[in-house]
mmCIF file of C-alpha atoms in Angstrom:
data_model
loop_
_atom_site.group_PDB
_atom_site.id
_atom_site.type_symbol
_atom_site.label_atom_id
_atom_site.label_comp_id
_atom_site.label_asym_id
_atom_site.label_seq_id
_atom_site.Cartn_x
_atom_site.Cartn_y
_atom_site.Cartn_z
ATOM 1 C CA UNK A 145 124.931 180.085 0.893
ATOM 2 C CA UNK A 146 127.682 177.518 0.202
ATOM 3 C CA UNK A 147 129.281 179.795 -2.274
ATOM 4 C CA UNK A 148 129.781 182.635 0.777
ATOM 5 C CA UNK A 149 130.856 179.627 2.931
ATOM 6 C CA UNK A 150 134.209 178.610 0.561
ATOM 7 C CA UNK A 151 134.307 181.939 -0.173
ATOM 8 C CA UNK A 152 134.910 182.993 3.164
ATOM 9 C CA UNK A 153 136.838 179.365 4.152
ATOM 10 C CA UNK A 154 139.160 179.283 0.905
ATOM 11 C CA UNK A 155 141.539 182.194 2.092
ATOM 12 C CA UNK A 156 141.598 181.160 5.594
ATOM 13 C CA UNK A 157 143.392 177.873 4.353
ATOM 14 C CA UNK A 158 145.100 179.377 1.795
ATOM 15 C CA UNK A 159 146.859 182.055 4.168
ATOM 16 C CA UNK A 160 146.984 179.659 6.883
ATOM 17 C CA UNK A 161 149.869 177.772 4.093
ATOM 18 C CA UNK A 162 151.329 181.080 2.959
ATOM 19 C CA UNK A 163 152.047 182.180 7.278
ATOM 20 C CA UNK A 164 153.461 178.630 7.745
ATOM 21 C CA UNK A 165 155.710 179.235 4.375
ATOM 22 C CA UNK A 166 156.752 182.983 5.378
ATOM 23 C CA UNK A 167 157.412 182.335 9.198
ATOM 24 C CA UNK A 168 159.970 179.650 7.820
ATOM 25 C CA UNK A 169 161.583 182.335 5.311
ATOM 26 C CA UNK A 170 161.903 184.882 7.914
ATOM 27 C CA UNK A 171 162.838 182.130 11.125
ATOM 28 C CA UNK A 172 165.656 181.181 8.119
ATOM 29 C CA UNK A 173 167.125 184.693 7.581
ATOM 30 C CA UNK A 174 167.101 185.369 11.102
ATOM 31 C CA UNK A 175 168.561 182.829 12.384
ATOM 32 C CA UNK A 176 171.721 182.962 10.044
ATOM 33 C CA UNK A 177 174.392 185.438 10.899
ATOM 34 C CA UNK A 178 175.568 185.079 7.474
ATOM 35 C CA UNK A 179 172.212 185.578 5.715
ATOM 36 C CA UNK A 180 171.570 188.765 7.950
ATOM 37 C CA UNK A 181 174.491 190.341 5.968
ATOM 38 C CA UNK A 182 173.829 189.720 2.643
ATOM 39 C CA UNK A 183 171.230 192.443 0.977
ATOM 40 C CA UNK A 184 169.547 189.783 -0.602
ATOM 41 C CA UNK A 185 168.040 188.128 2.425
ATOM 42 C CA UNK A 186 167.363 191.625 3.920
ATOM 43 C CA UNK A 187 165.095 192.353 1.216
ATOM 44 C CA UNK A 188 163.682 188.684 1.253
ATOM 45 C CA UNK A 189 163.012 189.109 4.992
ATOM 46 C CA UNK A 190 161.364 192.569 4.467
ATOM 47 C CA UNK A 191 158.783 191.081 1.490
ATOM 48 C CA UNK A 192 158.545 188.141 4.240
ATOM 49 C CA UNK A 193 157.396 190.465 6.810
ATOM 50 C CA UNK A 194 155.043 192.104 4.312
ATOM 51 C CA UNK A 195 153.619 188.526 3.293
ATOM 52 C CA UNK A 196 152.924 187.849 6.895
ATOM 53 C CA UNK A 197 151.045 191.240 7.715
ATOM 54 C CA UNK A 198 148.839 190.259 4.383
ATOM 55 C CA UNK A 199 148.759 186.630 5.449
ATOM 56 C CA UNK A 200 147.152 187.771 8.539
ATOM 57 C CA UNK A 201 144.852 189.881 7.426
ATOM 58 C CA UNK A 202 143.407 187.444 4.899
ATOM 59 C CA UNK A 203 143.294 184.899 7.396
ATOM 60 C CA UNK A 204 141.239 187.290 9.864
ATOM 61 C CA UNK A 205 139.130 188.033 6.626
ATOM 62 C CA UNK A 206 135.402 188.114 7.815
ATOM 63 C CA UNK A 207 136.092 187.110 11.509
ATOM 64 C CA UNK A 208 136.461 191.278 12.990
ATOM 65 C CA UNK A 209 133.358 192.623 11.069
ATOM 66 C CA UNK A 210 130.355 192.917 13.076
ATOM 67 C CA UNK A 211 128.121 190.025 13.722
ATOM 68 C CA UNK A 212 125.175 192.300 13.355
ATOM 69 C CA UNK A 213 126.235 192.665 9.189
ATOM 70 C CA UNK A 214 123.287 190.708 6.788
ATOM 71 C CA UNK A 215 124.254 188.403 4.495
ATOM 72 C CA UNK A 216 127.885 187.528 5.435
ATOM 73 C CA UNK A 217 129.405 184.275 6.615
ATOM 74 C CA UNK A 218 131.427 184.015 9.576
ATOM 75 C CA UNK A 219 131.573 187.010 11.193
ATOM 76 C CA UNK A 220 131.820 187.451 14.828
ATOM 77 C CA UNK A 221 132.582 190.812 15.735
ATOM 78 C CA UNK A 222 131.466 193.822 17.162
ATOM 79 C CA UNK A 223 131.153 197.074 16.449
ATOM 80 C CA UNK A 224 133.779 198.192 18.585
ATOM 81 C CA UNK A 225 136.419 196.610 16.668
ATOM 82 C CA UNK A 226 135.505 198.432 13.412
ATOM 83 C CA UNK A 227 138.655 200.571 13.897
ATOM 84 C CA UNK A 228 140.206 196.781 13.369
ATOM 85 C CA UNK A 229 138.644 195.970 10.143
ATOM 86 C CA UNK A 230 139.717 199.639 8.896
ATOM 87 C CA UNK A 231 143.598 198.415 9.832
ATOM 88 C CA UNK A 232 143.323 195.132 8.316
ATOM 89 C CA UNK A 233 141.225 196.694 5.056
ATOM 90 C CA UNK A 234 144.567 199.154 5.300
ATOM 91 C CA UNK A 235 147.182 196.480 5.708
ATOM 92 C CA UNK A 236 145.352 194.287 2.835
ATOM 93 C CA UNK A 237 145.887 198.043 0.397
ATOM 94 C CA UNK A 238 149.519 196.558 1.070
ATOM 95 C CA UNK A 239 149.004 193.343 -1.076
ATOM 96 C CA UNK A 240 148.968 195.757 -4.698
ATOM 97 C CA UNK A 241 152.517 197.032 -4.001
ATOM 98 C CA UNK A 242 153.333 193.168 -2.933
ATOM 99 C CA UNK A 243 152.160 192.075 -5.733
ATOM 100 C CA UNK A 244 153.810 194.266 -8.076
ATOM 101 C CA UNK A 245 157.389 194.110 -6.426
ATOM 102 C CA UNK A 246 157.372 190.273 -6.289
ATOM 103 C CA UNK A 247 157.530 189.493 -9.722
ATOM 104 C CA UNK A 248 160.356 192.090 -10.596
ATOM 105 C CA UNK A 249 162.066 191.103 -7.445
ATOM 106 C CA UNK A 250 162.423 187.531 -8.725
ATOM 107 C CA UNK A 251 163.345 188.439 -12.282
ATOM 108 C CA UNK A 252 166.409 190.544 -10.304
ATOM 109 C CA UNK A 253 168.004 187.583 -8.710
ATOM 110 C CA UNK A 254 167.781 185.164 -11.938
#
């Protein structure tokens, strides 16, 4: 029981940091007439935009399955908005190509 309780807390904090971190990326490239030129920051702002659709959907996590579901913590909703957990489950698919572009994005600009 506690174990499904971090387990279901731990990425809600987590994300909760990495939306806070990308909203500040993408509010920085937007804002900057000269950054919205340069390639690099249009490539940083589209990973950015990535990182916040993933951010999201980890910090939903358990909250749009339906509260009907045994054994899982925290959920509270119904089945209507299964179509919802299929989008976010969809949108989450996103985070393998994230993670695999990140690291050769960064060795790129070194």
């Amino acid at each position: 029981e506690t174990q499904q309780k971090c387990l279901v807390i731990a990425p809600k904090i987590t994300a909760s940091f990495s939306i806070l971190g990308t909203c500040y990326v993408i509010r920085n490239v937007l804002c900057s007439k000269k950054k919205r030129k340069l390639v690099y920051h249009r490539i940083l702002l589209c990973i950015s935009g990535i990182d916040l659709i993933i951010g999201i959907c980890m910090f939903l996590s358990t909250w749009p399955i339906p509260s009907d579901t045994a054994n899982t913590f925290g959920v509270v909703g119904t089945s209507e908005r299964l179509p919802l957990v299929q989008l976010k489950d969809s949108f989450c698919s996103l985070q393998s190509w994230h993670v695999c572009i990140m690291p050769l994005f960064r060795c790129t600009i070194c």
